[in-house]
PDB file of C-alpha atoms in Angstrom:
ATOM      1  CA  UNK A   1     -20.840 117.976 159.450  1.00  0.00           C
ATOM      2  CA  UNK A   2     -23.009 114.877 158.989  1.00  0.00           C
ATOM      3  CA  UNK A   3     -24.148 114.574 155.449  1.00  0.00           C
ATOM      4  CA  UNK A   4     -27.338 113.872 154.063  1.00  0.00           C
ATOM      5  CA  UNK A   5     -29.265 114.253 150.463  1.00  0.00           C
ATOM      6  CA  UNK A   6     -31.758 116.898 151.657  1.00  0.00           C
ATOM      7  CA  UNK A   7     -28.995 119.718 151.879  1.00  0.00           C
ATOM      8  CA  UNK A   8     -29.343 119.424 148.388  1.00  0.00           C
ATOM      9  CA  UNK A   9     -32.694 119.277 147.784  1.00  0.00           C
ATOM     10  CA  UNK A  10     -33.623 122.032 150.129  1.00  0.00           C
ATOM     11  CA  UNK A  11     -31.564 124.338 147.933  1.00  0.00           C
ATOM     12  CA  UNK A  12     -34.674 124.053 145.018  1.00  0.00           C
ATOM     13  CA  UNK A  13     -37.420 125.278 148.093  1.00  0.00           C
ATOM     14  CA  UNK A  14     -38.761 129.088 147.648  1.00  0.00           C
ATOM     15  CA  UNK A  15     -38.036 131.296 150.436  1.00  0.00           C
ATOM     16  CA  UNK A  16     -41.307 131.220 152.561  1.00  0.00           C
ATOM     17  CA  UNK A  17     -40.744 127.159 152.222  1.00  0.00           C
ATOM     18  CA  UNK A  18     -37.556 128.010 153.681  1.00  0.00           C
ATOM     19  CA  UNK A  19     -38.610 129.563 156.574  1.00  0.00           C
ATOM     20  CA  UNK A  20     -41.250 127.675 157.316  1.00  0.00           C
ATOM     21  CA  UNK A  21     -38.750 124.542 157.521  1.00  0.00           C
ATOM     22  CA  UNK A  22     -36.323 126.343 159.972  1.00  0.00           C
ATOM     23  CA  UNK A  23     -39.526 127.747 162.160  1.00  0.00           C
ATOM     24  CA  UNK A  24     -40.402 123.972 162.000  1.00  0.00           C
ATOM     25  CA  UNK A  25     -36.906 122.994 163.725  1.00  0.00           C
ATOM     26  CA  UNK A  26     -36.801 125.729 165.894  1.00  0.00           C
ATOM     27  CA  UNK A  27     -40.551 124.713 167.087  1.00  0.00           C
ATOM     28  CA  UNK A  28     -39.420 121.043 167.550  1.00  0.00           C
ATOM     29  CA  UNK A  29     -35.787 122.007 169.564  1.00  0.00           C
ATOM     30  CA  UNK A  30     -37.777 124.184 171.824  1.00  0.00           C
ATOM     31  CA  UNK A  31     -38.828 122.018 174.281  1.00  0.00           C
ATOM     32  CA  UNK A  32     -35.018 121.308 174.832  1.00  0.00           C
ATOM     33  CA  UNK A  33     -35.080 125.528 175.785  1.00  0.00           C
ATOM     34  CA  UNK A  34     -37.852 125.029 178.184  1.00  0.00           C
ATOM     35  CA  UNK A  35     -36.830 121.825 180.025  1.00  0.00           C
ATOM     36  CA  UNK A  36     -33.446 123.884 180.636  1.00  0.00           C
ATOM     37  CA  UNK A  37     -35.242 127.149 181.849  1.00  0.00           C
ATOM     38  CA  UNK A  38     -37.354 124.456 184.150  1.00  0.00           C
ATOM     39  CA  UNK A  39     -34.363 122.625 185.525  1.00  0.00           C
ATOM     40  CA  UNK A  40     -32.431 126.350 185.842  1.00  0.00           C
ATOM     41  CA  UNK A  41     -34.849 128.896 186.405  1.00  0.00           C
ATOM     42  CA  UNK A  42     -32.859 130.819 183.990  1.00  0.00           C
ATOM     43  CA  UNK A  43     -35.523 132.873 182.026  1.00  0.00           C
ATOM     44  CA  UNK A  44     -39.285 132.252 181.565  1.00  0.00           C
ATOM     45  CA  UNK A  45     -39.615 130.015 178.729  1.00  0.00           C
ATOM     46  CA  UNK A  46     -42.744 131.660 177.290  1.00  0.00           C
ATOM     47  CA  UNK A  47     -39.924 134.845 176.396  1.00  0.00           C
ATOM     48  CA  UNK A  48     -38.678 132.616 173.459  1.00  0.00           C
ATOM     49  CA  UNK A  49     -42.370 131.259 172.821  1.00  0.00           C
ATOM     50  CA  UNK A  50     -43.191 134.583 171.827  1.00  0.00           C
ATOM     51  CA  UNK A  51     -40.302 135.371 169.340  1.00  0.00           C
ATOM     52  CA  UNK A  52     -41.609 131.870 167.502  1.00  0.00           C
ATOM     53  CA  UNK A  53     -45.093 132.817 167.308  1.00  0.00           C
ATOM     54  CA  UNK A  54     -43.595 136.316 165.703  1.00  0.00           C
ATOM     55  CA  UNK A  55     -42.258 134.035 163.389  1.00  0.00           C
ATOM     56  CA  UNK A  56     -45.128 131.977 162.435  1.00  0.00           C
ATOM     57  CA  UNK A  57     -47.179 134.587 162.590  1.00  0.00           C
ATOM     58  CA  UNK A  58     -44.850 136.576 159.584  1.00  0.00           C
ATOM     59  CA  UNK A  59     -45.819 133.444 157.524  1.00  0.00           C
ATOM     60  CA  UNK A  60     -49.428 133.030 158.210  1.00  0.00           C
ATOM     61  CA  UNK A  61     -50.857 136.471 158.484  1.00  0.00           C
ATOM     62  CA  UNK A  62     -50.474 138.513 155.540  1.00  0.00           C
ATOM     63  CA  UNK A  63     -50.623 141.792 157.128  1.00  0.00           C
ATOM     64  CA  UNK A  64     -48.300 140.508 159.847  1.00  0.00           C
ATOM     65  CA  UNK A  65     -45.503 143.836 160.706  1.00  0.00           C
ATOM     66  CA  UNK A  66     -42.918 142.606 162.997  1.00  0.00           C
ATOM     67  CA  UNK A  67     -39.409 144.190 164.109  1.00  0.00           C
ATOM     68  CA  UNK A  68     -37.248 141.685 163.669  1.00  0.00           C
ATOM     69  CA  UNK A  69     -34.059 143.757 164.776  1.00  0.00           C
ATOM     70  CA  UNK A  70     -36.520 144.099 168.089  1.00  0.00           C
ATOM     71  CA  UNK A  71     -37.023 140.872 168.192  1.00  0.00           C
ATOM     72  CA  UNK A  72     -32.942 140.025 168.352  1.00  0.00           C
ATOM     73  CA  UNK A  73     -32.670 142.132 170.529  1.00  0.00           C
ATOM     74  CA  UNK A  74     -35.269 140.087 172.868  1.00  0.00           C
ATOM     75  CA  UNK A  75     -33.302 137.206 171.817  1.00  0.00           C
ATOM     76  CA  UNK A  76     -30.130 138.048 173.018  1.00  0.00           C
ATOM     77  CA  UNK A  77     -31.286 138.085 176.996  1.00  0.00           C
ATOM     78  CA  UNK A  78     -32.318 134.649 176.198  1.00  0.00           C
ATOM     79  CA  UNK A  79     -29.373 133.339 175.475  1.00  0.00           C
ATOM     80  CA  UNK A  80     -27.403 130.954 178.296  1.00  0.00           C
ATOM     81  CA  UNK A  81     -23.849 130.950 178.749  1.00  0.00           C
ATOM     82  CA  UNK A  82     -21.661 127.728 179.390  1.00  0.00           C
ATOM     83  CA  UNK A  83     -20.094 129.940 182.285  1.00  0.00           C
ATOM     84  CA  UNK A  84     -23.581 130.128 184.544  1.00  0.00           C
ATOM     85  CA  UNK A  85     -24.542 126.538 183.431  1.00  0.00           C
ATOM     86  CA  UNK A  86     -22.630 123.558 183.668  1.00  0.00           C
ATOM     87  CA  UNK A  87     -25.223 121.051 183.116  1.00  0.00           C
ATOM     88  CA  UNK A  88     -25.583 119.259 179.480  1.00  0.00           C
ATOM     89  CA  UNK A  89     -29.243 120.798 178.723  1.00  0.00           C
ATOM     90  CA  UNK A  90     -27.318 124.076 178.306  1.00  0.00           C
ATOM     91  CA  UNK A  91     -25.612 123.110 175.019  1.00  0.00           C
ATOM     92  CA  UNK A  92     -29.355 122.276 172.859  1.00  0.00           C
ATOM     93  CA  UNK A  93     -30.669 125.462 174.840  1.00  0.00           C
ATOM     94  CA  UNK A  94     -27.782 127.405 173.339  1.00  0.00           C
ATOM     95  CA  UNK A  95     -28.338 125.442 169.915  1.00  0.00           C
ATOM     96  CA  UNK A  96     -31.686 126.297 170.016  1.00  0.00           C
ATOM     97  CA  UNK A  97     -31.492 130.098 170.399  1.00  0.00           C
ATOM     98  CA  UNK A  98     -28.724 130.063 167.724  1.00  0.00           C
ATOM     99  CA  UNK A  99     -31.302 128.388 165.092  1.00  0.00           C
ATOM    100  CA  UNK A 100     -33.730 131.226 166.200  1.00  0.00           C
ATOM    101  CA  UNK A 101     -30.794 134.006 165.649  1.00  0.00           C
ATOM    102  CA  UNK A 102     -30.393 132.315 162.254  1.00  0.00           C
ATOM    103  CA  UNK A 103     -33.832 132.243 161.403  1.00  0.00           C
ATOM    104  CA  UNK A 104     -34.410 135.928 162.690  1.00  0.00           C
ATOM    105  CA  UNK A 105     -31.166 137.419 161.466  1.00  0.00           C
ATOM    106  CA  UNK A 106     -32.531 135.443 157.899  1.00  0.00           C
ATOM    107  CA  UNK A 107     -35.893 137.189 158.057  1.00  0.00           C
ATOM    108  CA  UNK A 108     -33.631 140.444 158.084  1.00  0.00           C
ATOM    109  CA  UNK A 109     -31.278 139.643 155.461  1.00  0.00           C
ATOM    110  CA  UNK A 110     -33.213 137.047 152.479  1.00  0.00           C
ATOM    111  CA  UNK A 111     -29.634 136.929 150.717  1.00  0.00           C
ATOM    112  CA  UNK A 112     -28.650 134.429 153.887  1.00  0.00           C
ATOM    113  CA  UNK A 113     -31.409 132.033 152.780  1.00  0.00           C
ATOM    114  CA  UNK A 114     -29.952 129.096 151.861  1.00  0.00           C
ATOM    115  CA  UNK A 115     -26.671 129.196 154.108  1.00  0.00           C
ATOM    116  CA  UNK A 116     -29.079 129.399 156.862  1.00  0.00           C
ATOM    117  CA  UNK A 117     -31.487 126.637 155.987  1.00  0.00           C
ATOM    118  CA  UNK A 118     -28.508 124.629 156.260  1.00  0.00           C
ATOM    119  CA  UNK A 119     -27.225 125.353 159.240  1.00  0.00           C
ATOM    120  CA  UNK A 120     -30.176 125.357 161.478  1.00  0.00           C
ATOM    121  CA  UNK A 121     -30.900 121.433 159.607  1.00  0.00           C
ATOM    122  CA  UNK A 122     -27.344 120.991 160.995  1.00  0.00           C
ATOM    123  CA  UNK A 123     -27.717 122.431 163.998  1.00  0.00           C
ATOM    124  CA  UNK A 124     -30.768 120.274 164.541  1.00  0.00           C
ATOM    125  CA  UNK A 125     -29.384 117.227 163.803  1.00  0.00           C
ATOM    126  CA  UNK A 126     -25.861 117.915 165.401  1.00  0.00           C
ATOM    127  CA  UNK A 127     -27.638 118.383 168.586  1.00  0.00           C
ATOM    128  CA  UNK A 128     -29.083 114.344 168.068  1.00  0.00           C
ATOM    129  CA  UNK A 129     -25.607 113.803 167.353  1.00  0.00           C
ATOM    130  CA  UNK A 130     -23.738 114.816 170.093  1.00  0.00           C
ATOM    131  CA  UNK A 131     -26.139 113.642 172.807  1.00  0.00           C
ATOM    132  CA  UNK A 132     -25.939 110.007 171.262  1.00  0.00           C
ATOM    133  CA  UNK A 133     -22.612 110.854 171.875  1.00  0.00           C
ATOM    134  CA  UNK A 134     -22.417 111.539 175.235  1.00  0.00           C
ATOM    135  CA  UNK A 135     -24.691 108.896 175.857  1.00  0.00           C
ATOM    136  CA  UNK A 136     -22.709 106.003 174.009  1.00  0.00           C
ATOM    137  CA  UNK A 137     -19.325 107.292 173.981  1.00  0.00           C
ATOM    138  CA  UNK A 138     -19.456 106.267 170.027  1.00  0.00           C
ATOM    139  CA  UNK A 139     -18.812 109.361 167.400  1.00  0.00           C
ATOM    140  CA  UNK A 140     -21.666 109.989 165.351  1.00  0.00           C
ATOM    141  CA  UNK A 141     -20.082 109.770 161.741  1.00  0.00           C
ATOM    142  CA  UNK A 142     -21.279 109.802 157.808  1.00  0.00           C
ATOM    143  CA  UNK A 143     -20.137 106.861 157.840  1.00  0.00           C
ATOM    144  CA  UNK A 144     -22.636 105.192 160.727  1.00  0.00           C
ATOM    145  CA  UNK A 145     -24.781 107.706 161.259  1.00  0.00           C
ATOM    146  CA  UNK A 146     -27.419 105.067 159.605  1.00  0.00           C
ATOM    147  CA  UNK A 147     -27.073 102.542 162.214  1.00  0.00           C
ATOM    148  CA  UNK A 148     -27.708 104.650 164.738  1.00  0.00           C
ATOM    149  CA  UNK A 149     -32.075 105.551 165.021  1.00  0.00           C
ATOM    150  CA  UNK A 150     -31.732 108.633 167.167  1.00  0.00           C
ATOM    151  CA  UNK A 151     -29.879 110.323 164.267  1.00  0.00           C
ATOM    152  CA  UNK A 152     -32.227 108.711 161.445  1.00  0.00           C
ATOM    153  CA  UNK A 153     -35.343 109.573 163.471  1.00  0.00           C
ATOM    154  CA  UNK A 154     -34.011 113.316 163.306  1.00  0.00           C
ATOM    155  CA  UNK A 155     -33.578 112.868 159.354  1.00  0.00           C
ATOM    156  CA  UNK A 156     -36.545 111.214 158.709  1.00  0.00           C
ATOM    157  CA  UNK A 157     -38.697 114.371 160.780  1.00  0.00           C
ATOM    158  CA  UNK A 158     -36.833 116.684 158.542  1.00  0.00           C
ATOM    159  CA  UNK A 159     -37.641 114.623 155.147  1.00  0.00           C
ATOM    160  CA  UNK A 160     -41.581 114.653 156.365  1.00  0.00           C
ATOM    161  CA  UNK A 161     -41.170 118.502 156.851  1.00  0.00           C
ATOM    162  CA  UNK A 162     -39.599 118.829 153.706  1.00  0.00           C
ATOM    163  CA  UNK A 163     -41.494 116.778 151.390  1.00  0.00           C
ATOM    164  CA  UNK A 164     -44.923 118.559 152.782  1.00  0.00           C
ATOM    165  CA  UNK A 165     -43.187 121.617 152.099  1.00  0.00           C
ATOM    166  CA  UNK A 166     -42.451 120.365 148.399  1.00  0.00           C
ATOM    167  CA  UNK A 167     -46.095 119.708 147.528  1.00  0.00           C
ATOM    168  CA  UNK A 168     -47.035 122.800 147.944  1.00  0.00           C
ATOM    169  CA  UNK A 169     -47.412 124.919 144.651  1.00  0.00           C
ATOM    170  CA  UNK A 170     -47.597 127.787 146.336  1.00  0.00           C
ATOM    171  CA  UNK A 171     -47.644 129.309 149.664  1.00  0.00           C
ATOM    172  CA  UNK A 172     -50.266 127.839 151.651  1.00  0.00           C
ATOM    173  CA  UNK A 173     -51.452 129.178 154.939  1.00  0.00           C
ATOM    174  CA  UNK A 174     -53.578 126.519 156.381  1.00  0.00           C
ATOM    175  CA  UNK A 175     -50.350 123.463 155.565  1.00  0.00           C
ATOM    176  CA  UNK A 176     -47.965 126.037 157.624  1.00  0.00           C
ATOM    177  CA  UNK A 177     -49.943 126.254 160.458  1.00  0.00           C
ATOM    178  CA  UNK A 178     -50.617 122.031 160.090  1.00  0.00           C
ATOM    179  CA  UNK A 179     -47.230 122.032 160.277  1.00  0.00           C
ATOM    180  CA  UNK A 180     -46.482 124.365 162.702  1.00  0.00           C
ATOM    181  CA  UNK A 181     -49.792 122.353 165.267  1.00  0.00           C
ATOM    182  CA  UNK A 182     -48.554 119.078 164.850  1.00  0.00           C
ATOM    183  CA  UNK A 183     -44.782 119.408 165.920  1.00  0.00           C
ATOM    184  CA  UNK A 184     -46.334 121.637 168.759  1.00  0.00           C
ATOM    185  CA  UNK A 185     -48.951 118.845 169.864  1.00  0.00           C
ATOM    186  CA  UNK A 186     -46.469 116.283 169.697  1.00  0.00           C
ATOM    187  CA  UNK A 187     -44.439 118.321 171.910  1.00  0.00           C
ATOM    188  CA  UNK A 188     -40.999 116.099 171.889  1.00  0.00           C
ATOM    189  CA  UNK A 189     -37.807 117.741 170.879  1.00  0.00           C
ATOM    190  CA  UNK A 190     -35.309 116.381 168.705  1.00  0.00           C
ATOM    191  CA  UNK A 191     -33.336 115.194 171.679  1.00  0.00           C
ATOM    192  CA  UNK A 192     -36.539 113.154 172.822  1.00  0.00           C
ATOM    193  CA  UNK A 193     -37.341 115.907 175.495  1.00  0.00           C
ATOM    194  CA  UNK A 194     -40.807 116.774 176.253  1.00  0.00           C
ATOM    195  CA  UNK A 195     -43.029 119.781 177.951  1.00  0.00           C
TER     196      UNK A 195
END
């Protein structure tokens, strides 16, 4: 597990700053889920586009009722297997649907909070990690994970998401959906993918 000071500091966030930080990675690994369902025709991409609007729609509408144990359930057709899929996109498709099964299944159960926030931050930047990887033959480690800008570039986006998070004195609607539009316009994943 490569290390870095904001597992700590995510620990002090509220809940809803929670969330909104894993619907923020999930947003930003999704192109890798698309790209794979383009190069596969596995499932229509715009499936798993509607599970993360249900998501940012539970933090931005107050009135917002969603089934989230529906919404699993959804997920779980989603979900590609190694066995069908033997090209490398399938591994950050299968990350990303397991960030969104750890977001949902935390939207269901609040006492998962922090474990959660945690791993889909890991999962996010593990993804970085192994395709520099693959790429360079060279393990991504605590120990050189700084030399190498793929893996700080991931960091750095989840510092930025973070420390806007962090200002914020209490929930605020219109920086969530900032948030939520500028990850989406920039449309490039964590692996450097775009739509």
């Amino acid at each position: 597990m490569l290390q870095n000071p904001i597992q700590l500091r995510l620990e002090k966030l509220e809940p809803w700053q929670h969330i909104t930080f894993m619907a923020a990675l999930v947003e930003r690994m999704y192109p890798n889920y698309a790209v794979f369902c383009q190069q596969t025709n596995f499932a229509e991409p715009q499936a798993f586009r509607s599970l993360l609007d249900a998501v940012w729609e539970v933090l931005t509408v107050k009135a917002a009722k969603i089934n989230f144990e529906n919404q699993l359930e959804k997920l779980e057709e989603l979900i590609p297997s190694m066995d069908e899929h033997d090209i490398y996109l399938t591994y950050p498709a299968i990350d990303v649907c397991v960030a969104m099964s750890t977001l949902i299944h935390t939207l269901l159960d609040r006492d998962l909070m922090l474990e959660s926030v945690l791993k889909v931050s890991q999962l996010s930047v593990s993804g970085v990690a192994q395709l520099e990887e693959a790429q360079t033959g060279v393990e991504v480690t605590n120990a050189n994970q700084k030399e190498i800008e793929s893996v700080c570039d991931e960091w750095d986006v989840q510092w930025a998401i973070f420390r806007a998070l962090k200002e914020a004195e209490e929930r605020d609607v219109e920086m969530i959906r900032g948030i939520r539009n500028e990850i989406r316009e920039d449309g490039v994943s964590n692996l450097g993918l775009s739509l």
